[in-house]
C-alpha cells in the first residue's frame, strides 16, 4: 500500500516537473532557430550583394559600327604574318571609322569617343580582317566591345541626374549612346574576355583567368606536398613513434604552428625559398611551398584525430591474425581514417585558397597580364587579384571585384564538392 | 575493484578469511603440452596483474579460464600470443613456450607467432570489408594461398568449419559487418582458423551474444577441439562446464586451482574455488 501511494505521488511530481522541462526545451530550440536565422540572414545579404554587383561582370555590351578597312593603312601581305600584322596602325582605322560614323570632326569630340568604344575594338578589327583579307578596301559592319563607361551606361549603372561634370559620361557621349540604341546597334553578350585574360588597366579588358590559373597551380603544389607529408607525419606520430619527451615536444610544436599568423609563413618563404634557394619571385611553386607550410599543421592535427577515431578492435583483429604493424596501419587503419584525413586536407586547402598575406611577401601581388603557363611563371592568385581590383579607381572595377569573388566562391564550392565525392567513395558505412 | 575490497568481500560473504594460495592447487602439468607457462608475472606499469602463473596447456584440449572479473584472465590469455605487446605499459616476465620454444625469446618474431596462435575477441570485430575478404585477409598476408582457387577453397573450408558457409555462401561479397552478432563472431572464428593456427585463444567470445548464438558458438568449439588447442576465457560457469575438459580458476592475478572440468565443478579443492563455483561471489 505504502509503495503504491508513494509511486502515485512520484508520478505527480514528475508531471509537475515535466512542464518546466518542456518549456526549457522549447526555449532552447528557439535560441537555436534564432541563431540559425541570424546566420542565414547575413549569409543571404552577403550573397545578394556579391551577386547583384558581380553578375554584370559576366556580361558586356557590344556595339555595331561600320569600319573602313583603309588599304593605305592595311597592307594585305602583312596579314598572313602575325608579327607584321601586329604592326598595322589599327588605331587609325578604328579612330577614323568611329569619327566618321558619329560625325566627330573636332579633336575634343574625337577624344570623347574613347569613352564609347573600347581599345579592344582594334584587336577585334584585326581578327576580322585577318580572317577575311578580301574585305580590305571595303566598309564592314562589325560588333566591337563598348568602353567600360559605356557598358555601365547600357547596364543602367550611370546616374544621369547628376550634373554633367560629376558623371563619367557627358551629354554628348550619352547622346551618341542613345543614338546607337535607337539604331539597334547595341547588344549584351557573355563577357568572354573576363575568362580569357589576365589583369589590365582597362576594366573591359581585365580578366580573371590568370589569377584563376595561378590559384589552381598554387593549390596543386600545396595539395601535392601537404597531403602526403601531412598524412605520413600523422601516421608516424600516431601509430609508430615512441611516446617520449621528444615526441611530446614535436606534438606541442605542431599545435603551436597551427596558430601562427600566416604572414609569418610568407616572411619565412621570402627568407628561405627566395633569398637562400633563389627560387623565382611571384611563382606558384613558391606560393605552394609557403601555403604547404601553413596548411601542414591543420592536416596533421585532423589526420591524427581521424586515425585516433579508428576503433582499436579493428587493429586488434589485424594484429591477432599476424599482420605486421605496418600492414595493420596501411590495410586497415589508414583506409578507415582516410575520409577524415580528406576533410582535414580540404579545410586546409580552402584556407590556403583564401590566403593573401603570405603570398604578398613572396611577390604574388604583381600586375599579371599573361596567363601563367607553368609552376615557375609569374602569377597572381584569386584573392590577391580581388584585392587589387577593389583598390582600383575605375568604377567598372567594382563589378570585376564582385565577379572575382563569385569565381573564387565557385572554385571553393567545386573543391568542396570534390571532397564530398571523394569522401563518399572512401567512406565505409558498414 | 581494489584488492582490499575484494578480500573484504570474501571475508564478509563466507565468514572465513581465505588466503589466495602461493601454490596452485591441482595438477598444472600435462603429458603432452602444446604451450607451457612458467612463473609468469605481468605488470601494467607498477601494478601487478598476474602473479607467478605456471600452467601447461595440452594439445587438443579445451581449457577454460574462469574467475571474478579483473582477476587477470584476459591478461594471461593475451600473453599467450603476445597481444600484450601492443600495450606500452605492459611488461611480462617468466617463460611461455609454444611447442618447447620460448615465445618471449628476442629471436622470436610475433608475426608468425600470431599466425600459430590465433585470437577471437570479446566483441565481434570483423573488418569493414566483405565476408570473403575478412576470411581471405590472413591467408593473403601470410601467402598461404597459391592462387585464387586455392584462396576460394580456404575461405569455403574456414566458413564451413565455422558453420557459417550455408548461411553466407550466396553473399560473400557483402560486408561482414552486416551479419548478425552471432554470425559476426563465427565469422571472426572462421577468420582465425583461415591461417591454420595450432592454438585458438578466445576471450569471452559469447558475452556479446544472445543464447541461441551462444549455443551455436559453443557447438562450434565442441567440433573444433578435434583439430585445435582452444583456450577460452568465460564468465559463465555453465559454458566452461559445457565446452572445456580442463578448467583453471584465477583469483587476484593468481592461478588458484586447475583440474579436470568435472572435478572443478563437482568437487573443487580450494575454498576460493568452492565459493566461486557455488556463486558466493563473482
Ligand atoms: N591496458 C591495461 N592497462 C592497465 N591495467 C590494465 C589493463 N588491462 C587490464 N588491466 C588491469 O589488469 C587487471 C586484470 O585485468 P583483466 O585481465 O582484463 O581481467 P579479466 O579479464 O579477468 O576481467 C585488472 O585489475 C585491470 O584493471
Ligand atoms: Mg577480460
XYZ file of C-alpha atoms and ligand atoms in Angstrom:
740
model
C 0.000 0.000 0.000
C 2.694 2.292 1.125
C 4.768 1.762 -2.008
C 1.661 2.332 -4.107
C 0.948 5.714 -2.589
C 4.494 6.911 -2.945
C 4.532 5.720 -6.550
C 1.434 7.803 -7.294
C 2.944 10.902 -5.741
C 6.146 10.318 -7.656
C 4.154 10.393 -10.888
C 2.608 13.677 -9.807
C 5.985 15.174 -9.012
C 7.257 14.057 -12.397
C 4.170 15.606 -14.027
C 4.790 18.954 -12.351
C 8.424 18.999 -13.318
C 7.534 17.984 -16.852
C 6.123 21.384 -17.873
C 9.293 23.078 -16.753
C 11.444 20.602 -18.644
C 9.423 21.017 -21.805
C 9.486 24.801 -21.658
C 13.240 24.713 -21.119
C 13.491 22.521 -24.186
C 11.351 24.779 -26.355
C 13.268 27.847 -25.146
C 16.480 26.187 -26.164
C 15.015 25.335 -29.572
C 14.002 28.972 -30.071
C 17.541 30.146 -29.280
C 18.845 27.683 -31.808
C 16.413 28.734 -34.519
C 17.173 32.371 -33.791
C 20.880 31.772 -34.108
C 20.477 29.947 -37.398
C 18.142 32.644 -38.752
C 20.609 35.409 -37.982
C 23.378 33.439 -39.671
C 21.155 32.793 -42.693
C 20.165 36.462 -42.977
C 23.778 37.570 -43.010
C 24.681 34.871 -45.495
C 21.787 35.973 -47.690
C 22.798 39.647 -47.509
C 26.351 38.715 -48.384
C 25.364 36.535 -51.312
C 22.848 39.075 -52.562
C 25.270 41.977 -52.533
C 28.034 39.960 -54.165
C 25.773 38.505 -56.820
C 23.978 41.748 -57.625
C 27.213 43.665 -58.143
C 29.140 40.738 -59.565
C 26.749 39.314 -62.139
C 27.184 42.299 -64.544
C 30.874 41.393 -64.700
C 29.878 38.295 -66.621
C 28.197 40.251 -69.413
C 29.457 43.039 -71.681
C 27.957 45.448 -74.169
C 28.887 45.295 -77.819
C 28.140 47.924 -80.424
C 27.802 47.612 -84.181
C 29.916 50.102 -86.143
C 30.970 50.378 -89.777
C 34.743 50.188 -90.253
C 36.505 51.335 -93.373
C 39.420 48.978 -93.964
C 41.691 51.584 -95.484
C 44.031 49.862 -97.999
C 46.580 52.635 -97.403
C 46.878 51.558 -93.780
C 46.368 47.827 -94.136
C 48.903 46.054 -96.278
C 47.309 42.762 -97.405
C 50.668 40.962 -97.379
C 51.198 41.813 -93.704
C 48.030 39.952 -92.688
C 49.472 36.464 -93.121
C 52.345 37.069 -90.724
C 51.256 37.606 -87.063
C 54.304 39.723 -86.213
C 53.821 42.069 -89.140
C 50.058 42.155 -88.611
C 50.582 43.464 -85.102
C 52.393 46.487 -86.520
C 49.417 47.623 -88.612
C 48.148 51.005 -87.450
C 44.739 49.763 -86.363
C 44.271 52.699 -84.032
C 43.934 54.919 -87.112
C 41.370 52.609 -88.729
C 39.228 52.498 -85.591
C 39.556 56.207 -84.803
C 38.782 57.316 -88.351
C 35.851 54.934 -88.688
C 34.170 55.895 -85.427
C 34.797 59.618 -86.025
C 33.166 59.266 -89.422
C 30.190 57.358 -88.020
C 29.458 59.810 -85.208
C 30.407 62.854 -87.304
C 33.087 63.950 -84.877
C 35.454 66.387 -86.507
C 36.882 68.336 -83.584
C 39.833 66.919 -81.655
C 37.847 67.201 -78.417
C 34.928 65.251 -79.879
C 37.260 62.531 -81.066
C 38.741 62.218 -77.610
C 35.258 61.900 -76.141
C 34.689 58.896 -78.366
C 37.245 56.990 -76.311
C 34.601 56.522 -73.637
C 32.290 54.905 -76.198
C 34.405 52.311 -77.986
C 36.932 50.170 -76.158
C 40.527 49.853 -77.346
C 39.665 46.158 -77.640
C 37.993 47.174 -80.915
C 41.435 47.320 -82.541
C 42.007 43.643 -81.786
C 38.522 42.750 -82.924
C 39.045 44.559 -86.222
C 42.406 42.838 -86.691
C 40.856 39.466 -86.028
C 38.183 40.113 -88.638
C 40.495 41.387 -91.321
C 42.963 38.549 -90.855
C 40.139 36.070 -91.291
C 38.698 37.997 -94.261
C 41.554 39.705 -96.156
C 39.217 40.263 -99.136
C 37.474 42.989 -97.069
C 40.457 45.359 -97.362
C 39.232 48.481 -99.111
C 35.637 47.805 -98.086
C 33.500 49.203 -95.283
C 32.395 46.413 -92.938
C 29.874 46.457 -90.114
C 31.476 44.861 -87.026
C 30.363 44.174 -83.467
C 33.025 45.634 -81.170
C 33.290 45.902 -77.400
C 31.930 49.063 -75.826
C 34.090 51.008 -73.405
C 33.612 50.210 -69.714
C 31.814 53.514 -69.019
C 29.512 52.998 -71.998
C 28.913 49.457 -70.795
C 27.936 50.731 -67.379
C 25.537 53.225 -69.005
C 23.879 50.479 -71.024
C 23.562 48.363 -67.849
C 21.821 51.349 -66.255
C 24.530 51.973 -63.722
C 25.207 55.616 -64.568
C 23.157 58.184 -62.696
C 22.035 60.694 -65.369
C 20.546 63.088 -62.862
C 23.991 64.095 -61.653
C 25.383 67.350 -63.053
C 27.416 66.799 -66.204
C 30.832 67.490 -64.669
C 30.267 64.905 -61.950
C 29.321 61.965 -64.069
C 31.705 59.828 -66.107
C 29.829 60.459 -69.384
C 28.896 63.914 -70.637
C 25.722 64.860 -72.506
C 27.364 64.493 -75.908
C 28.531 60.946 -75.130
C 25.125 59.946 -73.779
C 23.601 61.371 -76.952
C 25.812 59.050 -79.020
C 24.984 56.054 -76.854
C 21.258 56.772 -77.196
C 21.643 57.020 -80.966
C 23.271 53.579 -81.021
C 20.380 52.138 -79.021
C 17.842 53.779 -81.322
C 19.542 52.279 -84.366
C 19.630 48.875 -82.660
C 23.396 48.853 -82.748
C 23.788 47.618 -79.156
C 23.701 44.107 -77.714
C 24.671 42.449 -74.459
C 26.754 39.287 -74.672
C 28.580 36.912 -72.383
C 31.814 38.519 -71.230
C 34.310 36.001 -72.567
C 37.237 38.406 -72.127
C 36.694 38.168 -68.363
C 37.516 34.480 -68.541
C 40.262 34.689 -71.135
C 42.906 37.073 -69.964
C 44.873 38.497 -67.141
C 44.747 41.821 -65.384
C 44.556 45.053 -67.347
C 44.402 48.790 -66.676
C 41.232 48.862 -68.777
C 38.348 47.334 -66.892
C 36.705 45.930 -70.027
C 39.902 44.046 -70.837
C 40.657 42.765 -67.351
C 40.249 39.009 -66.941
C 40.245 36.545 -64.094
C 41.849 33.612 -65.920
C 45.439 34.447 -64.971
C 44.558 34.638 -61.297
C 42.339 31.558 -61.506
C 45.107 29.540 -63.074
C 47.602 30.978 -60.602
C 45.401 29.818 -57.727
C 44.960 26.438 -59.361
C 48.700 25.887 -59.880
C 49.477 27.090 -56.363
C 46.902 24.739 -54.851
C 48.180 21.810 -56.913
C 51.627 22.367 -55.384
C 50.096 22.756 -51.928
C 47.999 19.610 -52.247
C 50.798 17.587 -53.787
C 53.145 18.419 -50.926
C 50.969 18.870 -47.869
C 48.735 15.807 -48.225
C 51.443 13.129 -48.445
C 53.743 14.870 -45.970
C 50.923 15.625 -43.539
C 49.452 12.144 -43.691
C 52.850 10.492 -43.357
C 53.681 12.662 -40.352
C 50.321 11.945 -38.740
C 50.576 8.190 -39.313
C 54.082 8.068 -37.941
C 53.321 10.166 -34.878
C 50.087 8.345 -34.104
C 50.998 4.752 -34.889
C 54.746 4.265 -34.769
C 56.508 6.993 -32.818
C 57.566 6.101 -29.282
C 55.782 8.178 -26.670
C 58.544 10.209 -25.041
C 59.584 13.773 -24.278
C 60.780 14.375 -27.796
C 57.536 13.323 -29.482
C 55.599 15.353 -26.914
C 57.684 18.363 -27.888
C 57.009 17.728 -31.571
C 53.294 17.499 -30.858
C 53.226 20.766 -28.907
C 55.124 22.487 -31.686
C 52.764 21.263 -34.376
C 49.810 22.553 -32.397
C 51.551 25.895 -31.970
C 52.351 26.146 -35.671
C 48.645 25.871 -36.457
C 48.143 29.135 -34.594
C 50.988 31.099 -36.190
C 49.715 34.064 -38.271
C 50.006 33.241 -41.941
C 52.087 36.294 -42.815
C 54.941 34.795 -40.787
C 54.995 31.863 -43.192
C 55.231 34.408 -46.009
C 58.288 36.003 -44.397
C 59.800 32.565 -43.945
C 59.171 31.802 -47.606
C 60.765 35.083 -48.617
C 63.839 34.433 -46.490
C 64.282 30.766 -47.297
C 62.843 29.991 -50.714
C 63.617 33.279 -52.463
C 66.737 34.556 -50.748
C 68.530 31.328 -49.869
C 67.349 28.919 -52.568
C 66.952 31.661 -55.172
C 63.566 30.461 -56.404
C 61.638 32.726 -58.821
C 59.519 35.539 -57.393
C 55.739 35.520 -57.790
C 55.815 31.864 -58.868
C 53.060 29.362 -57.979
C 55.698 26.852 -56.878
C 56.915 29.184 -54.133
C 53.349 30.157 -53.233
C 52.517 26.464 -52.991
C 55.514 25.822 -50.739
C 54.572 28.658 -48.402
C 50.949 27.552 -48.244
C 52.117 23.970 -47.642
C 53.950 25.148 -44.524
C 50.778 26.910 -43.469
C 48.381 24.009 -44.057
C 50.584 21.180 -42.770
C 49.662 21.632 -39.086
C 45.959 21.618 -39.940
C 46.309 18.441 -41.970
C 48.478 16.693 -39.376
C 46.160 17.535 -36.499
C 42.991 16.467 -38.281
C 44.632 13.329 -39.691
C 45.744 12.299 -36.223
C 42.247 12.814 -34.924
C 40.920 10.656 -37.763
C 43.479 7.928 -37.000
C 42.624 8.003 -33.326
C 38.946 7.559 -34.153
C 39.539 4.172 -35.809
C 38.216 1.529 -33.391
C 41.101 -0.290 -31.649
C 39.204 -3.545 -32.093
C 39.976 -3.429 -35.824
C 43.662 -3.022 -35.055
C 43.494 -5.904 -32.567
C 41.817 -8.080 -35.167
C 44.563 -7.476 -37.707
C 47.402 -7.865 -35.198
C 45.760 -11.008 -33.822
C 45.876 -12.539 -37.285
C 49.593 -11.880 -37.509
C 49.572 -8.717 -39.595
C 52.694 -6.646 -39.009
C 52.198 -3.179 -37.501
C 52.837 -1.707 -40.934
C 50.236 -3.945 -42.580
C 47.768 -3.211 -39.827
C 48.163 0.504 -40.328
C 48.071 0.563 -44.103
C 45.493 -2.180 -44.694
C 43.021 -1.185 -42.005
C 43.691 1.967 -40.043
C 44.567 4.393 -42.829
C 41.705 3.364 -45.147
C 39.251 3.876 -42.306
C 40.785 7.226 -41.405
C 41.013 8.448 -44.993
C 37.652 10.260 -45.114
C 38.604 12.225 -42.009
C 42.031 12.960 -43.427
C 40.469 14.217 -46.658
C 38.152 16.503 -44.733
C 41.121 17.998 -42.900
C 43.008 18.420 -46.146
C 40.122 20.181 -47.826
C 39.716 22.534 -44.876
C 43.428 23.277 -45.087
C 43.262 23.860 -48.839
C 40.194 26.069 -48.541
C 42.127 28.199 -46.085
C 45.078 28.251 -48.456
C 42.836 29.292 -51.347
C 41.657 32.367 -49.480
C 45.087 33.317 -48.191
C 46.587 36.652 -49.304
C 49.052 37.848 -46.707
C 51.836 35.237 -47.059
C 51.649 35.495 -50.854
C 52.201 39.244 -50.783
C 55.524 38.549 -49.114
C 56.771 36.411 -51.977
C 55.684 38.813 -54.684
C 52.465 37.233 -55.893
C 50.889 40.680 -55.749
C 52.377 41.703 -59.106
C 50.369 43.101 -62.024
C 49.983 39.932 -64.085
C 48.763 40.336 -67.657
C 49.708 36.941 -69.059
C 48.098 33.683 -68.058
C 50.802 31.621 -66.300
C 51.748 28.531 -68.274
C 53.726 26.675 -65.612
C 54.663 26.480 -61.969
C 57.526 28.940 -62.299
C 55.741 31.679 -64.319
C 54.918 34.889 -62.532
C 51.315 34.739 -61.466
C 48.754 36.072 -59.109
C 46.016 34.290 -57.154
C 42.295 34.959 -56.890
C 42.182 36.731 -53.510
C 45.143 38.938 -54.419
C 43.523 39.820 -57.754
C 40.277 40.659 -55.988
C 42.185 42.848 -53.577
C 43.970 44.645 -56.424
C 40.713 45.311 -58.266
C 38.961 46.539 -55.153
C 41.753 49.081 -54.878
C 41.398 50.398 -58.460
C 39.937 53.801 -59.253
C 37.659 52.995 -62.216
C 34.049 52.373 -61.294
C 33.860 49.348 -63.585
C 36.382 47.511 -61.400
C 33.752 47.307 -58.663
C 31.823 44.739 -60.642
C 35.077 42.974 -61.533
C 35.813 42.708 -57.827
C 32.476 41.059 -57.130
C 32.825 38.950 -60.253
C 36.186 37.779 -58.954
C 34.621 36.916 -55.604
C 31.968 34.872 -57.375
C 34.661 32.961 -59.269
C 36.543 32.396 -56.002
C 33.401 31.067 -54.332
C 32.712 28.805 -57.297
C 36.249 27.458 -57.044
C 35.680 26.791 -53.362
C 32.362 25.075 -53.978
C 33.894 22.911 -56.703
C 36.694 21.952 -54.327
C 34.301 21.057 -51.535
C 32.081 19.100 -53.894
C 35.117 17.114 -54.946
C 35.929 16.459 -51.315
C 32.410 15.236 -50.630
C 32.583 12.925 -53.631
C 35.961 11.547 -52.582
C 34.739 11.035 -49.048
C 31.664 9.204 -50.290
C 33.925 6.970 -52.316
C 36.191 6.067 -49.407
C 33.673 6.098 -46.636
C 32.603 2.683 -45.376
C 29.384 2.974 -43.500
C 29.426 -0.736 -42.762
C 37.592 -3.298 -7.565
C 40.742 -2.997 -5.479
C 42.495 -5.879 -3.879
C 41.492 -4.785 -0.403
C 37.761 -4.600 -1.068
C 37.899 -7.861 -2.952
C 39.386 -9.678 0.030
C 36.963 -7.994 2.366
C 34.076 -9.169 0.297
C 35.303 -12.714 0.528
C 35.514 -12.437 4.267
C 32.091 -10.876 4.547
C 30.273 -13.416 2.481
C 31.948 -16.536 3.728
C 32.819 -15.548 7.201
C 36.232 -17.179 6.875
C 39.431 -15.413 5.873
C 40.655 -17.241 2.825
C 44.097 -16.519 1.530
C 44.951 -16.740 -2.126
C 47.444 -19.643 -2.140
C 51.014 -19.183 -3.250
C 50.934 -22.645 -4.730
C 48.327 -23.607 -7.315
C 46.065 -26.433 -6.195
C 45.729 -29.343 -8.616
C 47.993 -30.612 -11.371
C 49.180 -27.784 -13.595
C 51.207 -30.126 -15.799
C 50.034 -32.344 -18.654
C 51.775 -35.121 -20.562
C 51.911 -33.576 -23.984
C 51.872 -29.809 -23.544
C 51.366 -27.513 -26.522
C 52.030 -24.410 -24.514
C 53.778 -24.124 -21.197
C 53.917 -21.162 -18.892
C 56.412 -20.975 -16.054
C 56.261 -18.411 -13.231
C 54.722 -15.738 -15.427
C 54.290 -12.293 -13.917
C 52.579 -9.472 -15.758
C 52.740 -5.825 -14.764
C 50.802 -2.825 -16.027
C 53.239 -0.103 -15.067
C 53.828 -0.720 -11.388
C 50.681 -2.680 -10.889
C 50.999 -6.453 -10.960
C 48.129 -8.112 -12.796
C 49.430 -11.709 -12.964
C 51.499 -13.304 -10.248
C 53.570 -16.416 -10.813
C 51.306 -18.425 -13.075
C 52.619 -21.845 -14.026
C 50.357 -23.861 -16.300
C 50.522 -26.367 -19.145
C 48.055 -26.299 -21.996
C 47.774 -29.693 -23.638
C 47.445 -30.389 -27.325
C 43.888 -30.973 -28.475
C 42.311 -29.799 -25.282
C 39.853 -27.077 -24.465
C 40.877 -25.295 -21.326
C 38.713 -22.601 -19.804
C 39.838 -19.741 -17.581
C 37.296 -18.667 -15.014
C 37.364 -16.246 -12.133
C 35.903 -12.976 -10.880
C 36.248 -10.046 -13.244
C 39.532 -8.192 -13.035
C 41.404 -11.271 -11.852
C 43.671 -11.290 -14.892
C 42.156 -13.930 -17.182
C 42.314 -11.735 -20.270
C 45.762 -10.501 -19.328
C 47.122 -14.011 -19.093
C 45.342 -15.074 -22.275
C 46.844 -12.163 -24.174
C 50.324 -13.231 -23.030
C 49.917 -16.459 -24.952
C 50.107 -14.724 -28.359
C 51.929 -11.616 -27.132
C 48.976 -9.337 -27.801
C 50.081 -7.567 -24.638
C 52.992 -6.200 -26.645
C 50.572 -3.648 -28.066
C 50.060 -2.123 -24.618
C 53.014 0.166 -23.931
C 52.975 -0.122 -20.143
C 52.588 -3.882 -20.081
C 55.600 -5.994 -19.028
C 55.773 -9.799 -18.959
C 58.373 -11.856 -17.096
C 58.774 -15.613 -16.767
C 58.654 -18.051 -19.622
C 55.913 -19.022 -22.024
C 56.721 -21.650 -24.616
C 54.889 -22.911 -27.657
C 55.979 -26.414 -28.666
C 59.010 -26.063 -26.415
C 60.122 -22.693 -27.816
C 60.061 -19.605 -25.635
C 57.789 -17.111 -27.366
C 59.277 -14.181 -25.432
C 62.744 -15.016 -26.720
C 64.152 -11.944 -28.533
C 64.727 -14.041 -31.645
C 61.020 -14.836 -31.941
C 59.005 -12.824 -34.435
C 55.472 -12.078 -33.259
C 54.045 -12.127 -36.778
C 54.396 -15.901 -37.349
C 53.648 -16.485 -33.670
C 50.241 -14.850 -34.001
C 49.591 -16.877 -37.112
C 50.162 -20.011 -34.994
C 48.231 -18.745 -32.002
C 45.036 -17.134 -33.266
C 42.674 -14.984 -31.268
C 38.940 -14.323 -31.051
C 37.900 -11.247 -29.130
C 35.116 -10.451 -26.717
C 33.273 -8.175 -29.117
C 32.918 -9.468 -32.681
C 35.308 -7.331 -34.718
C 35.020 -8.190 -38.400
C 36.916 -5.894 -40.741
C 34.713 -3.411 -42.585
C 35.224 -5.481 -45.722
C 33.314 -8.210 -47.499
C 32.785 -11.580 -45.845
C 35.167 -13.090 -48.363
C 37.897 -10.540 -47.701
C 37.530 -10.974 -43.964
C 38.467 -14.633 -44.262
C 40.957 -14.164 -47.081
C 42.924 -11.424 -45.317
C 45.023 -13.724 -43.100
C 45.946 -16.211 -45.851
C 46.760 -13.294 -48.155
C 49.208 -11.539 -45.831
C 50.896 -14.807 -44.929
C 50.974 -16.011 -48.530
C 49.149 -19.230 -47.680
C 47.191 -19.477 -50.919
C 48.967 -20.178 -54.188
C 46.179 -18.858 -56.409
C 42.590 -17.661 -56.471
C 41.139 -21.184 -56.490
C 43.246 -22.102 -53.501
C 42.098 -18.990 -51.678
C 38.468 -19.744 -52.535
C 38.952 -23.189 -51.038
C 40.448 -21.799 -47.838
C 37.545 -19.366 -47.498
C 34.957 -22.076 -48.066
C 36.687 -24.504 -45.743
C 37.038 -21.972 -42.925
C 33.445 -20.838 -43.225
C 32.264 -24.445 -43.327
C 34.227 -25.279 -40.189
C 32.703 -22.250 -38.502
C 29.251 -23.489 -39.567
C 28.653 -20.292 -41.477
C 29.051 -21.448 -45.063
C 25.420 -22.354 -45.676
C 24.278 -19.009 -44.287
C 26.625 -16.771 -46.260
C 27.700 -18.644 -49.381
C 25.405 -16.545 -51.594
C 26.569 -13.230 -50.215
C 30.315 -13.494 -49.826
C 30.732 -10.042 -51.363
C 28.531 -8.372 -48.797
C 30.020 -6.609 -45.789
C 30.960 -8.790 -42.849
C 29.662 -6.113 -40.534
C 26.166 -6.609 -41.956
C 25.828 -10.023 -40.313
C 24.086 -10.614 -37.001
C 26.210 -10.567 -33.832
C 26.414 -14.347 -33.601
C 27.263 -14.686 -37.274
C 29.906 -11.991 -36.909
C 31.541 -13.877 -34.054
C 31.556 -17.096 -36.061
C 32.999 -15.102 -38.940
C 35.800 -13.978 -36.615
C 36.390 -17.588 -35.584
C 36.496 -18.603 -39.251
C 38.903 -15.750 -39.906
C 41.191 -17.004 -37.132
C 41.013 -20.560 -38.496
C 41.830 -19.486 -42.053
C 45.528 -19.118 -41.186
C 45.585 -22.692 -39.765
C 46.673 -21.852 -36.226
C 47.647 -24.522 -33.684
C 46.055 -22.716 -30.784
C 42.972 -20.507 -30.728
C 42.537 -18.076 -27.851
C 39.007 -16.880 -27.145
C 38.308 -14.043 -24.743
C 34.691 -14.305 -23.586
C 33.581 -14.967 -27.164
C 29.899 -15.221 -26.251
C 29.497 -12.353 -23.832
C 28.012 -10.111 -26.523
C 25.761 -12.800 -27.978
C 22.201 -13.979 -27.324
C 21.590 -17.521 -26.021
C 20.898 -19.044 -29.437
C 24.045 -17.561 -30.969
C 25.941 -18.635 -27.856
C 24.732 -22.207 -28.290
C 25.947 -22.174 -31.887
C 29.390 -20.902 -30.936
C 29.652 -23.481 -28.153
C 28.696 -26.216 -30.557
C 31.389 -24.939 -32.868
C 34.019 -25.021 -30.113
C 32.979 -28.573 -29.427
C 33.680 -29.564 -33.014
C 36.936 -27.652 -33.216
C 38.526 -29.416 -30.239
C 39.465 -32.275 -32.547
C 41.876 -30.105 -34.504
C 42.877 -27.189 -32.338
C 44.026 -26.377 -28.880
C 41.474 -23.939 -27.545
C 41.849 -21.606 -24.588
C 38.615 -19.907 -23.669
C 38.002 -17.210 -21.097
C 34.456 -17.175 -19.879
C 32.440 -15.638 -17.105
C 29.755 -18.261 -17.486
C 30.447 -21.354 -15.429
C 27.856 -23.292 -17.381
C 29.743 -22.512 -20.533
C 33.032 -23.614 -19.022
C 31.360 -26.816 -17.906
C 29.866 -27.432 -21.341
C 32.825 -26.792 -23.612
C 36.062 -27.428 -21.740
C 37.794 -30.521 -20.458
C 40.107 -28.619 -18.109
C 39.355 -25.534 -16.079
C 41.662 -23.024 -14.424
C 40.382 -20.752 -11.701
C 42.093 -17.354 -11.335
C 41.811 -15.047 -8.369
C 43.530 -11.663 -7.942
C 46.149 -12.447 -10.547
C 46.984 -15.874 -9.188
C 46.108 -19.254 -10.567
C 44.273 -20.778 -7.591
C 43.224 -24.137 -8.856
C 43.314 -26.145 -12.049
C 41.894 -29.538 -12.828
C 39.517 -31.631 -14.895
C 36.420 -29.545 -15.543
C 34.201 -32.201 -13.971
C 36.292 -32.243 -10.833
C 36.425 -28.431 -10.558
C 32.685 -28.094 -10.815
C 31.668 -31.068 -8.680
C 34.472 -31.284 -6.179
C 36.679 -28.165 -6.001
C 39.562 -28.438 -3.612
C 40.282 -24.856 -2.688
C 37.793 -22.812 -0.685
C 38.014 -19.835 -3.074
C 37.118 -22.093 -5.981
C 34.262 -23.545 -3.971
C 32.981 -20.080 -3.156
C 33.150 -19.003 -6.767
C 31.538 -22.179 -8.104
C 28.726 -22.023 -5.617
C 28.130 -18.406 -6.591
C 29.036 -16.821 -3.317
C 30.955 -14.124 -5.150
C 31.928 -13.410 -8.683
N 45.558 -1.960 -20.551
C 45.611 -2.015 -19.218
N 46.270 -1.046 -18.549
C 46.338 -1.081 -17.190
N 45.754 -2.002 -16.436
C 45.073 -2.988 -17.045
C 44.966 -3.045 -18.466
N 44.213 -4.120 -18.807
C 43.870 -4.714 -17.633
N 44.383 -4.055 -16.578
C 44.249 -4.417 -15.164
O 44.711 -5.716 -15.004
C 43.854 -6.460 -14.160
C 43.378 -7.711 -14.875
O 42.537 -7.321 -15.938
P 41.927 -8.376 -16.983
O 42.993 -9.291 -17.390
O 41.252 -7.611 -18.039
O 40.855 -9.135 -16.076
P 39.706 -10.152 -16.509
O 39.822 -10.387 -17.944
O 39.946 -11.325 -15.684
O 38.431 -9.493 -16.145
C 42.710 -5.536 -13.771
O 42.956 -5.047 -12.490
C 42.796 -4.429 -14.767
O 42.422 -3.202 -14.180
Mg 38.532 -9.944 -19.582
